[in-house]
Coordinates of N, CA and C in Angstrom, one line a residue:
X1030 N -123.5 89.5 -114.3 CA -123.7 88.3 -114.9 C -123.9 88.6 -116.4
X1031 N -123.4 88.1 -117.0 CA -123.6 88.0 -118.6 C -123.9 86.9 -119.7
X1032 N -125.4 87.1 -120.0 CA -126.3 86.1 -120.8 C -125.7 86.3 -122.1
X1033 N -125.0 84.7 -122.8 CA -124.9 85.1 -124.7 C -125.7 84.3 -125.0
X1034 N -126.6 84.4 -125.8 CA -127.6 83.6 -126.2 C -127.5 83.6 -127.8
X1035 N -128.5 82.8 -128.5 CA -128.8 82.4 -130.0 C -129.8 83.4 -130.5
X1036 N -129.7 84.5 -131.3 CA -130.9 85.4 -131.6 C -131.9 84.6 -132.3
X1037 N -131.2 84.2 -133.3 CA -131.9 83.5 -134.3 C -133.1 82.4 -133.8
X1038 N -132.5 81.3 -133.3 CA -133.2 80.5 -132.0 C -134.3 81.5 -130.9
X1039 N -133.8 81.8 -130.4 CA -134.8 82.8 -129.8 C -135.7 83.4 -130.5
X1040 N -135.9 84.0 -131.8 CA -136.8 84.4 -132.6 C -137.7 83.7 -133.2
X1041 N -137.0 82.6 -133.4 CA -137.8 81.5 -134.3 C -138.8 80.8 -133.2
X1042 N -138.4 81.0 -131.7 CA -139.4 80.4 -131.0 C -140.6 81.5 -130.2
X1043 N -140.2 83.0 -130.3 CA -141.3 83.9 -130.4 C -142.1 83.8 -131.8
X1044 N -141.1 83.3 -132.5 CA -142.5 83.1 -133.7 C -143.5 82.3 -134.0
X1045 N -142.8 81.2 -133.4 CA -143.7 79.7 -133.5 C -143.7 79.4 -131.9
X1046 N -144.2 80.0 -130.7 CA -144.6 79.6 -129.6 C -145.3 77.8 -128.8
X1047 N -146.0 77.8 -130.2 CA -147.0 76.5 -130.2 C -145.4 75.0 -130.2
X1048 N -144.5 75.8 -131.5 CA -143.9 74.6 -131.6 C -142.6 74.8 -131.0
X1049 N -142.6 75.9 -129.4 CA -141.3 75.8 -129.1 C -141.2 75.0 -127.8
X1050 N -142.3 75.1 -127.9 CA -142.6 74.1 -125.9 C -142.4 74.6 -124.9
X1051 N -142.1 76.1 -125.3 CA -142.2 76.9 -123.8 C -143.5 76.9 -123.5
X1052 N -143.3 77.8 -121.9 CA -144.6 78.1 -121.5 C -144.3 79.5 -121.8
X1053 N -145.3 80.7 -120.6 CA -145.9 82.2 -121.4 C -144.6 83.0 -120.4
X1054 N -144.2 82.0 -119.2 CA -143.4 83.1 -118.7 C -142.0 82.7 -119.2
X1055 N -141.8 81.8 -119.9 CA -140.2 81.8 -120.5 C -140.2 82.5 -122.2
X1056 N -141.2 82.5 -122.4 CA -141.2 83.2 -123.8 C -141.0 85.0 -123.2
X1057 N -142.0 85.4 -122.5 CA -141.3 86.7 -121.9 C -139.8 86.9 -121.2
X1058 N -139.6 85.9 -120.4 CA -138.0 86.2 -120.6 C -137.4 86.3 -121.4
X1059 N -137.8 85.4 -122.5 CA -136.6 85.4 -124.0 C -136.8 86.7 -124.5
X1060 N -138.2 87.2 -124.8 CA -138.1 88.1 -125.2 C -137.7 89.8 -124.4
X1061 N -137.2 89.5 -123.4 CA -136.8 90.6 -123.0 C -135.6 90.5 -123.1
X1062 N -134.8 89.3 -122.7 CA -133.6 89.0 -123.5 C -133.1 90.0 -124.8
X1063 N -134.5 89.7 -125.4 CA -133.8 90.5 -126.8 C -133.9 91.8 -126.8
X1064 N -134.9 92.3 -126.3 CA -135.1 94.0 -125.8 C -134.0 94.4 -125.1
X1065 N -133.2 93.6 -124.2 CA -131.9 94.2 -123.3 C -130.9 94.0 -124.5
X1066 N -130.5 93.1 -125.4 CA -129.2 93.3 -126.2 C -129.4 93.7 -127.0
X1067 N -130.4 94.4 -127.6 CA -130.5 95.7 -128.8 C -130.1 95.3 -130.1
X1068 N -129.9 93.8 -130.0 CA -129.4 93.7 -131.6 C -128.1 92.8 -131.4
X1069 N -127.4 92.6 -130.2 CA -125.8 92.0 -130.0 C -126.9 90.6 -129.8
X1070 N -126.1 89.9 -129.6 CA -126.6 88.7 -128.9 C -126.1 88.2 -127.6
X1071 N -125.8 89.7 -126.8 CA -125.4 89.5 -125.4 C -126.2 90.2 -124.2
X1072 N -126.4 90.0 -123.3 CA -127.2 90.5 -122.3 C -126.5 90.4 -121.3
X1073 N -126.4 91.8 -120.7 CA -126.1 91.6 -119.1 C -126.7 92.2 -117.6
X1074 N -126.8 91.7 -117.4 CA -127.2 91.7 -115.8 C -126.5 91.8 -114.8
X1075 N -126.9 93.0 -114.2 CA -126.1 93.1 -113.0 C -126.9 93.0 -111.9
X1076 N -126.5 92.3 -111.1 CA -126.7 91.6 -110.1 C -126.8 92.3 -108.4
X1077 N -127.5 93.4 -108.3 CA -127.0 94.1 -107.5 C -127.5 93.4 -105.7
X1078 N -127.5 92.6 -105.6 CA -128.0 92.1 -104.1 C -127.1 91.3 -103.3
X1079 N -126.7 91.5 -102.5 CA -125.6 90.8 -101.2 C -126.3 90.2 -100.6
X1080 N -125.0 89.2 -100.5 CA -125.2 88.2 -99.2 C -125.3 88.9 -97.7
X1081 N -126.1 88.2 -96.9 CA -125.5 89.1 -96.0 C -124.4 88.3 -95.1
X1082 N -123.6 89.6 -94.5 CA -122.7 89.2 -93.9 C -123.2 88.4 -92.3
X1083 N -122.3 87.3 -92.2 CA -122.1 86.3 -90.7 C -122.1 87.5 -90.1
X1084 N -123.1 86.9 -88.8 CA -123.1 88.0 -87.7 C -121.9 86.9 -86.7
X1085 N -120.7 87.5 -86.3 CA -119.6 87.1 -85.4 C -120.7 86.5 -84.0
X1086 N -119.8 85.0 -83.6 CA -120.7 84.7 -82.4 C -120.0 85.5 -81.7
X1087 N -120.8 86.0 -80.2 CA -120.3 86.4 -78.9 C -118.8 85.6 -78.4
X1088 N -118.4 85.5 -77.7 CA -117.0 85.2 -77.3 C -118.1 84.9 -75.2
X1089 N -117.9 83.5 -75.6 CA -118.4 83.2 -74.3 C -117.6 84.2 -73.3
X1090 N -118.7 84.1 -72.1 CA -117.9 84.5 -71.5 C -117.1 84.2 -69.7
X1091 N -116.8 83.1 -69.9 CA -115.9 82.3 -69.4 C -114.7 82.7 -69.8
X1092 N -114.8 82.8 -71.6 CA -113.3 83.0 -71.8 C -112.5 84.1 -71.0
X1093 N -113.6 85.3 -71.5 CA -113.0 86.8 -71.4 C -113.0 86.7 -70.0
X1094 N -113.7 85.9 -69.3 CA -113.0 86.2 -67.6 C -111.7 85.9 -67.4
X1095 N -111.3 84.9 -68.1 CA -110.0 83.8 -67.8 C -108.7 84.6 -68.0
X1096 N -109.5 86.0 -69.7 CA -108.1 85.9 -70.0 C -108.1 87.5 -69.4
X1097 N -108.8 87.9 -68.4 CA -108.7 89.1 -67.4 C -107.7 89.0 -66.1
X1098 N -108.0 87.4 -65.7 CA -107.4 87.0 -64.3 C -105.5 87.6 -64.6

């Protein structure tokens, strides 16, 4: 996943907190934001978690008799 965000904007609201209207856990996001792009104004994230896969239903078993006969 890749975050491009506004540095500038983002800074200006770690600086003035009171007047950005976040609360304490979205200002720590932002600012890790900026700790992960080093200076770009891009962030990425990799996403490392799977879905998990459908477990296959059983195959009644009526069928598999039927198709034995």
């Amino acid at each position: 996943m890749k975050i491009t965000f506004d540095v500038e904007r983002i800074q200006e609201a770690l600086a003035n907190p009171e007047q950005s209207g976040l609360d304490d856990v979205d200002l720590a996001v932002l600012s890790t934001c900026l700790e992960l792009a080093g200076g770009s104004n891009q962030c990425v994230l990799i996403d490392d978690t799977r879905a998990p896969k459908k477990k296959r239903k059983p195959r009644p078993s009526r069928i598999k008799r039927s198709k034995r006969k």
